Coordinates of C-alpha atoms in Angstrom, one line a residue:
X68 CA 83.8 65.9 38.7
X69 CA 83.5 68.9 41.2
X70 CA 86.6 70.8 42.2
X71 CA 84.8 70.6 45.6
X72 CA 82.9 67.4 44.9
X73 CA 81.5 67.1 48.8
X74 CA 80.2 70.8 48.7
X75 CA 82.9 71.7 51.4
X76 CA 83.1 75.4 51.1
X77 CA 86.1 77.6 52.7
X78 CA 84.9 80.7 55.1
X79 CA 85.8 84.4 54.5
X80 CA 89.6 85.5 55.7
X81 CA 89.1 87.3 59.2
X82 CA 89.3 90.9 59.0
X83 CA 92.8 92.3 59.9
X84 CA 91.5 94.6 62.6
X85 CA 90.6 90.9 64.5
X86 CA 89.4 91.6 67.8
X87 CA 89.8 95.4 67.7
X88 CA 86.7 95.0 65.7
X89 CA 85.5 93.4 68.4
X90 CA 86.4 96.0 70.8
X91 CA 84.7 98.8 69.0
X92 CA 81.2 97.9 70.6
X93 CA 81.9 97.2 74.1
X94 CA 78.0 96.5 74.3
X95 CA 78.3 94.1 71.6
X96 CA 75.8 95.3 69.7
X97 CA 78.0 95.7 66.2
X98 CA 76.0 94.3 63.2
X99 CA 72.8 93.6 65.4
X100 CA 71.4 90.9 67.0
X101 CA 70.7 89.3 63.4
X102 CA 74.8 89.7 62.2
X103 CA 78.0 88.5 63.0
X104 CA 78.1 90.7 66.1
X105 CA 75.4 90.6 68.7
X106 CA 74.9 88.1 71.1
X107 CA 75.7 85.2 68.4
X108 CA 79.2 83.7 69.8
X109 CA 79.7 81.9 66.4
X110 CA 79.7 85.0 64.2
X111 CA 83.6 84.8 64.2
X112 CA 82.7 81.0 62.5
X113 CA 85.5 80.0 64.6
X114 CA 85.4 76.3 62.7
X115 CA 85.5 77.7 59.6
X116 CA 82.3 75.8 58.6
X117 CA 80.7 77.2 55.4
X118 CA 77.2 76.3 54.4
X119 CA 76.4 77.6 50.6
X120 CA 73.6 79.2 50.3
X121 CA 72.4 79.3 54.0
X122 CA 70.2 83.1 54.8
X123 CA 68.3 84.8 57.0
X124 CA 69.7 85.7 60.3
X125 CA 72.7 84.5 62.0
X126 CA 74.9 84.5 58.6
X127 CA 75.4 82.3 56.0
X128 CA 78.9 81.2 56.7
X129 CA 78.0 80.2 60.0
X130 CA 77.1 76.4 60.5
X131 CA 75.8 77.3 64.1
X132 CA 73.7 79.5 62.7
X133 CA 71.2 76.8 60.9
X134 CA 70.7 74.9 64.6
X135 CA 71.1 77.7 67.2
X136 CA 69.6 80.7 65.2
X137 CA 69.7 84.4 66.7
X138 CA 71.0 83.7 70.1
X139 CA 71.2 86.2 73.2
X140 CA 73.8 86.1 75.8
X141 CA 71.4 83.9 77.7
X142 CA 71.4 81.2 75.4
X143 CA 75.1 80.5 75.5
X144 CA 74.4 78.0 78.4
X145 CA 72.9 76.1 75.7
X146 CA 74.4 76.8 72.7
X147 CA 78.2 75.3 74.1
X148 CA 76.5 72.5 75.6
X149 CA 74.9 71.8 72.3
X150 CA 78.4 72.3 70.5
X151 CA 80.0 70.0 73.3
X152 CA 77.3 67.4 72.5
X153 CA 78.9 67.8 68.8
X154 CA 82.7 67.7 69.3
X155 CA 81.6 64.6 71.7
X156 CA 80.0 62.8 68.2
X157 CA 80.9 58.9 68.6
X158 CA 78.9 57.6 65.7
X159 CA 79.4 56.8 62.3
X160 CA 80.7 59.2 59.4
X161 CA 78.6 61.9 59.3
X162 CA 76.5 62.9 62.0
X163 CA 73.3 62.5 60.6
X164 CA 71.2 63.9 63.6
X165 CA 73.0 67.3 62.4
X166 CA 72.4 66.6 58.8
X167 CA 68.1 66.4 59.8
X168 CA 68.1 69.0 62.5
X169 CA 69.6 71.6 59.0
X170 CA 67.9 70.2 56.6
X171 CA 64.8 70.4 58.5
X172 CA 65.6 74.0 59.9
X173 CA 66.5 74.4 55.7
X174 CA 62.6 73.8 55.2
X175 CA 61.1 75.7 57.4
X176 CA 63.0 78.7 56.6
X177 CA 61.4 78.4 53.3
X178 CA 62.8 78.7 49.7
X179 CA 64.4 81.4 48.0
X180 CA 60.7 82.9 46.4
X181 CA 59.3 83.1 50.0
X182 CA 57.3 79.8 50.1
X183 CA 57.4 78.1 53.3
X184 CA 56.5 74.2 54.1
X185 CA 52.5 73.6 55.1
X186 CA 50.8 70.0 56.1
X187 CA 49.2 68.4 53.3
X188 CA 45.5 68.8 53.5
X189 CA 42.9 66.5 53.0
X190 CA 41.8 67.4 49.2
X191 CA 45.9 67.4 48.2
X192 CA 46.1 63.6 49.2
X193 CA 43.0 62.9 47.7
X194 CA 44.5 64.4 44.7
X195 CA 47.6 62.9 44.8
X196 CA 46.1 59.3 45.2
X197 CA 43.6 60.4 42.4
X198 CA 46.3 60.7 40.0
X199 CA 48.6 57.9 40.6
X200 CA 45.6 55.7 40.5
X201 CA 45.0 57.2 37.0
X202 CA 48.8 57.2 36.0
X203 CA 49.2 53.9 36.6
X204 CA 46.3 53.1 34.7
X205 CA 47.9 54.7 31.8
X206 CA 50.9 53.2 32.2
X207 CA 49.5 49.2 32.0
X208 CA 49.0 50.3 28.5
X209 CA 52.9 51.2 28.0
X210 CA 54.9 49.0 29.5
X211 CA 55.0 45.5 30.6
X212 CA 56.1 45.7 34.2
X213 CA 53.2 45.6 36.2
X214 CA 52.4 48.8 39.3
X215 CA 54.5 48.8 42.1
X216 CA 52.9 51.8 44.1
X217 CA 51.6 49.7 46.9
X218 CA 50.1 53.3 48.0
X219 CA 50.4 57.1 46.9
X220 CA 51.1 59.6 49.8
X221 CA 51.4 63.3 49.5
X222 CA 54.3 64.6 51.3
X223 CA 55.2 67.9 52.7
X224 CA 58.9 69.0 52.1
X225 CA 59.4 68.3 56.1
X226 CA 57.9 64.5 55.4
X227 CA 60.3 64.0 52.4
X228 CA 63.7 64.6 54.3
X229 CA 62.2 62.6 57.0
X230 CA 61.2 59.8 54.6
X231 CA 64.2 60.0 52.9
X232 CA 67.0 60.0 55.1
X233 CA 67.7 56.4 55.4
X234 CA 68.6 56.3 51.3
X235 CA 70.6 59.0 51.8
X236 CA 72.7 57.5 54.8
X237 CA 73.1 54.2 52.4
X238 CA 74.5 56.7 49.8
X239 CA 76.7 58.9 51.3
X240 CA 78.0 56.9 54.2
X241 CA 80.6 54.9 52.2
X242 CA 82.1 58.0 51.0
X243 CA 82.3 59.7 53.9
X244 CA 84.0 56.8 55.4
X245 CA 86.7 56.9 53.5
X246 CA 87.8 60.0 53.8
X247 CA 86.8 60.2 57.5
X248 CA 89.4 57.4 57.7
X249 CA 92.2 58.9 56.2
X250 CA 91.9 61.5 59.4
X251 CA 93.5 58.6 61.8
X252 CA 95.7 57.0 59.4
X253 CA 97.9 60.0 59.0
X254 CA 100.1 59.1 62.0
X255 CA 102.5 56.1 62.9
X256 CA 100.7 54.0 64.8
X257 CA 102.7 54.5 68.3
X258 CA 102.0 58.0 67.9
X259 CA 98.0 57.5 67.8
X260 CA 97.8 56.6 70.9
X261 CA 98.8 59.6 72.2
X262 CA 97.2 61.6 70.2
X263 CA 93.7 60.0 70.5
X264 CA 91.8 63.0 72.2
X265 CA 93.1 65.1 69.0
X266 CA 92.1 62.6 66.4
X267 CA 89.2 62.3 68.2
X268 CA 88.5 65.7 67.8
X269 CA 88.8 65.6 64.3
X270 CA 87.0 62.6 63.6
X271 CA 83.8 64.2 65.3
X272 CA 84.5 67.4 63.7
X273 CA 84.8 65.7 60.1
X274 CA 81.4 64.3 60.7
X275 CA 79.7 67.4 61.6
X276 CA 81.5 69.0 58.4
X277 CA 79.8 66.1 56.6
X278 CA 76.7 66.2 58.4
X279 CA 76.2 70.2 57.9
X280 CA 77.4 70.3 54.4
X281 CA 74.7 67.3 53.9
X282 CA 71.8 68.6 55.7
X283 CA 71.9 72.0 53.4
X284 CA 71.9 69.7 50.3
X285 CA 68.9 67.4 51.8
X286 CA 67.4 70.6 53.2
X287 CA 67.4 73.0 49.6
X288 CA 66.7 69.5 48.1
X289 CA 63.2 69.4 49.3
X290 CA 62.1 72.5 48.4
X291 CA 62.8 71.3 44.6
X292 CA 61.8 67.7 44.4
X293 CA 58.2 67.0 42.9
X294 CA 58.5 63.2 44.4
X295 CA 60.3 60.3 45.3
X296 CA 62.2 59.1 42.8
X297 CA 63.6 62.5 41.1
X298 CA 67.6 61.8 41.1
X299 CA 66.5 58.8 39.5
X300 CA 67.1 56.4 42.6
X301 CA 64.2 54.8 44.7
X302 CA 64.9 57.5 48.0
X303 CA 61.4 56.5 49.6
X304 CA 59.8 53.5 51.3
X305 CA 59.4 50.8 48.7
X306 CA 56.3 50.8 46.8
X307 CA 55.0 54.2 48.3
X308 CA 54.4 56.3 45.4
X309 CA 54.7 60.3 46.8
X310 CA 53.9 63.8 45.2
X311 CA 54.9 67.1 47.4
X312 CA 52.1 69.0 45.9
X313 CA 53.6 72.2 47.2
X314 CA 56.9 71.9 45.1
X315 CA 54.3 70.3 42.4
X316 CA 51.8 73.6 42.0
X317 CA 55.5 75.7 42.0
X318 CA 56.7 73.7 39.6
X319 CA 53.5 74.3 37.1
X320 CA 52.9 78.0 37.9
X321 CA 54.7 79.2 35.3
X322 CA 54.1 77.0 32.2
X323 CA 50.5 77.9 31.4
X324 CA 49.5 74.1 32.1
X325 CA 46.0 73.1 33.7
X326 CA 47.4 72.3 37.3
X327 CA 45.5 68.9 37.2
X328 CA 47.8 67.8 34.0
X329 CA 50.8 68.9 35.5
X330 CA 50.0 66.6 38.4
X331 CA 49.0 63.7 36.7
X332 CA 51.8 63.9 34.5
X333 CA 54.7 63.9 37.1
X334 CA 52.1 61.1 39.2
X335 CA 53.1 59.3 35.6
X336 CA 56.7 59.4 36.4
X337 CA 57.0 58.6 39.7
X338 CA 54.6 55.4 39.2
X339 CA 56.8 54.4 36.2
X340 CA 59.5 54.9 38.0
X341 CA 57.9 53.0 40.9
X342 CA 57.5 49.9 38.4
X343 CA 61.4 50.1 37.3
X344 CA 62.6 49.4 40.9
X345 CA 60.0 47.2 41.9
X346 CA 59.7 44.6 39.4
X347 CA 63.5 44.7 38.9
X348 CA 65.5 43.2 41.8
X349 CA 68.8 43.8 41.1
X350 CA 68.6 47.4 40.1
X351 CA 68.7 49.1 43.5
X352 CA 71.8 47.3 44.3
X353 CA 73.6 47.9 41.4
X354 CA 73.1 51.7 41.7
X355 CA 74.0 51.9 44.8
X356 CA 77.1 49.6 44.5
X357 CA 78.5 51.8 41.8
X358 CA 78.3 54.4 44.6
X359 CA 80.5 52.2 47.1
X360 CA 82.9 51.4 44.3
X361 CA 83.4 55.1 44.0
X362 CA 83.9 55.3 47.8
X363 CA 86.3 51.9 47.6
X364 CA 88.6 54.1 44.8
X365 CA 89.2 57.3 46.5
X366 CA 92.6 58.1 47.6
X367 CA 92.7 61.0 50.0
X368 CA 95.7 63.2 49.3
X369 CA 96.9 63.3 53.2
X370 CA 99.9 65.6 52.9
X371 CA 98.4 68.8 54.2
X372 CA 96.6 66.6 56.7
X373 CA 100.2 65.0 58.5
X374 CA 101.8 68.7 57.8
X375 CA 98.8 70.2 60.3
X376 CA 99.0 67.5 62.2
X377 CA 102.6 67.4 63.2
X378 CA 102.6 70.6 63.5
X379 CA 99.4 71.6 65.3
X380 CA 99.9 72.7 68.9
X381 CA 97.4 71.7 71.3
X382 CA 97.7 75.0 73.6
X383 CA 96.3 77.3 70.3
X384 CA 93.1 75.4 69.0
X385 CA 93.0 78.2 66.2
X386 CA 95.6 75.7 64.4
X387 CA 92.7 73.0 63.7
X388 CA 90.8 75.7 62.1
X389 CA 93.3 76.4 59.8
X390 CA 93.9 72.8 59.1
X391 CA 89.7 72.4 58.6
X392 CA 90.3 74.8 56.2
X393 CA 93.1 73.4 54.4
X394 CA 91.2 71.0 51.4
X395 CA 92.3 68.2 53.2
X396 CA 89.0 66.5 51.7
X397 CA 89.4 66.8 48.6
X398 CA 89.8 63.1 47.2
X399 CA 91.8 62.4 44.0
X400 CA 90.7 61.0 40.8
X401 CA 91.7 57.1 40.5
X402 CA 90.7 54.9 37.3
X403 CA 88.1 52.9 40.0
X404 CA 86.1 56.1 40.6
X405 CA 85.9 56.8 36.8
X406 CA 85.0 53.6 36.2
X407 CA 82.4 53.4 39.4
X408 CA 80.7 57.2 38.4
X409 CA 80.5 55.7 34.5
X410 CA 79.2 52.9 35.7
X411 CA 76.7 54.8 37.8
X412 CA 75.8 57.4 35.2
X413 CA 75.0 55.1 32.7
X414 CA 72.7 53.4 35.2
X415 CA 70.7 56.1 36.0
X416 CA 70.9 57.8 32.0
X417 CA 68.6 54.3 31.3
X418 CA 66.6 54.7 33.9
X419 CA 65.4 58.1 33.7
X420 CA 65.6 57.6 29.7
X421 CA 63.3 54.3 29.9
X422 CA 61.2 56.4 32.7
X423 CA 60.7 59.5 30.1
X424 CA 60.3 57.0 27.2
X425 CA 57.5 55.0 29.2
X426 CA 55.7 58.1 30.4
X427 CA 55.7 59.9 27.0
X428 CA 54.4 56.9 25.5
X429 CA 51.5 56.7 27.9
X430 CA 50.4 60.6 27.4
X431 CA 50.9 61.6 24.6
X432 CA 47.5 60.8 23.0
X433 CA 46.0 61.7 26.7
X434 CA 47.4 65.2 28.0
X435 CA 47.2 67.9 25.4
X436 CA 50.5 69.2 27.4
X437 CA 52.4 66.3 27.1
X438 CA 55.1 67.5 25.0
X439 CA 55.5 70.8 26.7
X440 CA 55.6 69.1 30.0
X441 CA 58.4 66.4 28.6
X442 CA 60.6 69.5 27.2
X443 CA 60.0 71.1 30.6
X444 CA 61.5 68.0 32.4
X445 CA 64.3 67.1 30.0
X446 CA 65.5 71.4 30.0
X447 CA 65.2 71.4 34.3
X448 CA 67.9 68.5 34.4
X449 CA 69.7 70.2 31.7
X450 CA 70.3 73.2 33.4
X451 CA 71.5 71.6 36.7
X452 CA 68.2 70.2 38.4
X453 CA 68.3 69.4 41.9
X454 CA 69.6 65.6 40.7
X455 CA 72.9 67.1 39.1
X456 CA 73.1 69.9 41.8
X457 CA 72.7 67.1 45.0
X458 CA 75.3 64.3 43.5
X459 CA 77.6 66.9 42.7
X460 CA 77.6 68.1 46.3
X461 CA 77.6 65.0 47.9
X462 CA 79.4 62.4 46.0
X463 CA 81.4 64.7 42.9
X464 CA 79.0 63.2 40.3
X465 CA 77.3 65.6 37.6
X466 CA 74.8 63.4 35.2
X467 CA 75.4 64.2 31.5
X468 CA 71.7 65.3 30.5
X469 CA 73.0 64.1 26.5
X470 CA 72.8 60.9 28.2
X471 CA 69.5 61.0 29.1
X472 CA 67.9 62.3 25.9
X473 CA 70.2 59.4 24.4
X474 CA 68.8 57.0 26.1
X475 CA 64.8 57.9 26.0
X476 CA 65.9 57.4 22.1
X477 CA 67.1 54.0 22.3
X478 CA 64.5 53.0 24.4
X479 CA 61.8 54.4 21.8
X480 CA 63.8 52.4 19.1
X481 CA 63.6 49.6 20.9
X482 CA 59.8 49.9 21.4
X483 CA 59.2 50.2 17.4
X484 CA 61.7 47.1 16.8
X485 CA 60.5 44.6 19.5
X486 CA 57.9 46.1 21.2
X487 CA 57.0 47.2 24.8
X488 CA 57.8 42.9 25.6
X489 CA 60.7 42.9 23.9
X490 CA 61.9 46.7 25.1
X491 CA 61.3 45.7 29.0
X492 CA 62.7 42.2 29.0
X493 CA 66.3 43.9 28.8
X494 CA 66.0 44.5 32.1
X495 CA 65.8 40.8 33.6
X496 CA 69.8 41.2 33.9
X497 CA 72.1 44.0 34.1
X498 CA 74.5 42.2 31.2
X499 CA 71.6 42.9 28.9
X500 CA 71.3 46.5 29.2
X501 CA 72.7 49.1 26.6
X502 CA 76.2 50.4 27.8
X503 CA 77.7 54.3 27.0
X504 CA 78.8 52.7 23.6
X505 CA 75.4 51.7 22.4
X506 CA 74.6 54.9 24.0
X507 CA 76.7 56.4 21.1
X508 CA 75.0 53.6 18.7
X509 CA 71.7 52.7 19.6
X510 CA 70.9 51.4 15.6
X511 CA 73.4 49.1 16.1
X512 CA 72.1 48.1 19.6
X513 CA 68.8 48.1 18.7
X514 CA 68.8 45.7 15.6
X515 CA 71.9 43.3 17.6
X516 CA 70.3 39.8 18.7
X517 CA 70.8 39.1 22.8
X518 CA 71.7 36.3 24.8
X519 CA 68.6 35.1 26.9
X520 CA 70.1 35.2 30.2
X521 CA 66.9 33.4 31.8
X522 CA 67.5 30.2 30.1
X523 CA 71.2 31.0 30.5
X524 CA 70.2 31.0 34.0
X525 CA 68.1 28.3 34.1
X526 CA 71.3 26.1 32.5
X527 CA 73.3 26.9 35.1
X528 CA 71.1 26.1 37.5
X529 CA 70.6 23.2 36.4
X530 CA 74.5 22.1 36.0
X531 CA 74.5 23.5 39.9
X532 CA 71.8 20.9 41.0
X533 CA 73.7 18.1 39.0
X534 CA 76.8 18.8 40.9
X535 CA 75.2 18.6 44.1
X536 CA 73.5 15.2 43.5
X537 CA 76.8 13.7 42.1
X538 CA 78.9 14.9 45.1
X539 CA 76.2 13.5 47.3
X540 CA 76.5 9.6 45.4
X541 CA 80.2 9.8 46.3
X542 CA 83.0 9.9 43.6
X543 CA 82.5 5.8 42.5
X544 CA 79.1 6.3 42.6
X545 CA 78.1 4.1 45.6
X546 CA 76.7 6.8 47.9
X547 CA 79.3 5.8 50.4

């Protein structure tokens, strides 16, 4: 788990000099209009807000500086009515219209090598639909489940966080609950009452902490991703297969790969992928119920939150700061949330292992850079792909790629010993699946005869409906 496992990130000290620095430019020029000084009256980052990673002009500590950008002294009208608009936040945990307006002001600022978002043309979606038509094709071959790409879109980056968003809210708004709770629990109850403005305050200002810290993970997100379904978890619209054929030619420039192949072979994964959650009912929900079970376990360590609240002064403002800054957020580790993240991890290890399994078995006599392209895939989570880097910011969970190679080898095994039938009929119910000890053992799992849950299912049922029709003839049988 991440020392900081929701990405909050703790501002530079002030300088000692304070506001004689200040003072030193009476025209308040300083740094230029681009810095800390200028006409910018967040460069101080007088929340203490820290967004990692966040460039270009108006400084990366400064939250402000992702919505408001360079500002003049005649934009300060604006700018305080826009941050009034955010202390006055009334909605849920985070405040997601904060977490779009970054994460789409993320995009358009471009990635680190300089490339910025464009519309998808014409000839990309014709592409795009081109190869998922052929992947799934392929895939009919491999694997039993039938396609569940209803249609194939080509997204910009812009259209992903759009399209996106509501999976995201599902995700991360249990967690942030929780911890956004702790913010009103920490005083006796007569004493809330009175202090309702200030917990209001920090409620509002909790959810824009979420909300900015959020939108930067969403917003580098998308200039990554290759499709919908790349942390593993259906983030899309149901049955719409996408490709961001930007992020897909930056993610084959390098490997000496005919572009065409490189396409086709990721439209491969994100149709098989598209089959898993499809044809598989129960699989979205038990994913993202692992996630609330990790939200249910957290125990916020609230001491430093009652010590800045009992002692915070209303008259010096600066105090809240202080206690912002405090790791008041950081939640504890409690046996549910080991047992929830397991649970989770070893989820999402068998699906992207049945996923890479699937897809290798469908190429591998096709595309001449099958193998290079797997390798390519397997080494990019392996060194902290955008799936380990976005869980770890938002919800303190880093996959274990071991698991992953682990389970595209049990799957595989499986294939040889019961074939593709026999490999996919695990999935009918979660009880059937491998667990992280036949992770550890997959011989053992592989060659280990299962219950049939469907007629298992079908028995109970059955007992159910006899039930019923003897409660309805009365205890004596008379139907009185």
């Amino acid at each position: 788990m991440s020392d900081t496992p929701f990405g909050f990130g703790l501002p530079p000290e002030e300088p000692e000099d304070g506001d004689e620095g200040k003072k030193k430019d009476p025209a308040g020029g300083g740094q230029g209009s681009g810095g800390q000084g200028g006409g910018n009256p967040f460069g101080a980052n007088p929340f203490g807000f820290g967004i990692p990673g966040m460039g270009g002009q108006g400084g990366g500590d400064n939250p402000f500086a992702a919505m408001f950008g360079s500002m003049n002294p005649t934009d300060l009208g604006a700018a305080f009515q826009q941050l009034g608009q955010m202390l006055s936040y009334e909605g849920g945990p985070v405040n997601w219209d904060m977490a779009k307006q970054i994460a789409r002001q993320a995009v358009a600022q471009g990635t680190a090598d300089g490339v910025k978002d464009a519309s998808v043309g014409p000839a990309e979606k014709s592409a795009v639909e081109e190869a998922v038509r052929l992947a799934d094709l392929w895939l009919d071959q491999a694997t039993s489940l039938p396609s569940g790409a209803n249609t194939a879109v080509a997204w910009s980056r812009a259209e992903w966080v759009e399209a996106t968003l509501p999976a995201w809210k599902e995700l991360v708004d249990p967690v942030a609950e929780r911890v956004g709770t702790a913010m009103g629990d920490v005083l006796p109850q007569e004493m809330q009452a009175m202090a309702g403005p200030l917990i209001g305050m920090m409620r509002s200002m909790g959810g824009a902490m979420f909300g900015q810290q959020i939108g930067q993970a969403i917003g580098a997100l998308a200039g990554e991703v290759v499709g919908s379904t790349d942390v593993g978890l259906p983030l899309g619209p149901a049955g719409r297969a996408a490709l961001l054929p930007l992020n897909v030619e930056s993610f084959g420039k390098d490997l000496s790969v005919p572009s065409d192949e490189v396409r086709l072979y990721l439209a491969l994964r994100e149709a098989a992928h598209q089959r898993l959650f499809a044809h598989v009912p129960w699989l979205r929900a038990h994913l993202f119920g692992a996630v609330e079970s990790y939200a249910r376990g957290i125990k916020v360590d609230t001491s430093k939150l009652e010590e800045a609240v009992s002692q915070l002064d209303p008259t010096h403002p600066e105090q809240l700061q202080e206690a912002l800054q405090s790791g008041m957020f950081q939640p504890q580790d409690t046996p549910e949330q080991k047992a929830a993240l397991a649970r989770l991890e070893t989820a999402l290890a068998l699906v992207e292992g049945w996923v890479d399994a699937v897809v290798h078995e469908a190429a591998k006599t096709r595309l001449t850079s099958a193998d290079a392209l797997r390798e390519t895939l397997r080494r990019r989570r392996a060194t902290g792909g955008p799936a380990e880097q976005t869980f770890a910011t938002l919800i303190g969970l880093e996959l274990r790629p071991r698991r992953l190679r682990d389970a595209s080898r049990l799957w595989a095994s499986l294939t040889d010993a019961r074939g593709v039938d026999g490999r996919d009929a695990l999935w009918e119910h979660p009880d059937m699946l491998p667990t992280a000890t036949d992770l550890d053992d997959p011989d053992g799992f592989v060659h280990r005869e299962h219950l049939d849950f469907s007629e298992l299912d079908k028995m109970l049922g059955e007992a159910a409906e006899g039930k019923k029709d003897r409660g309805e003839q009365g205890e004596d049988g008379s139907g009185e």
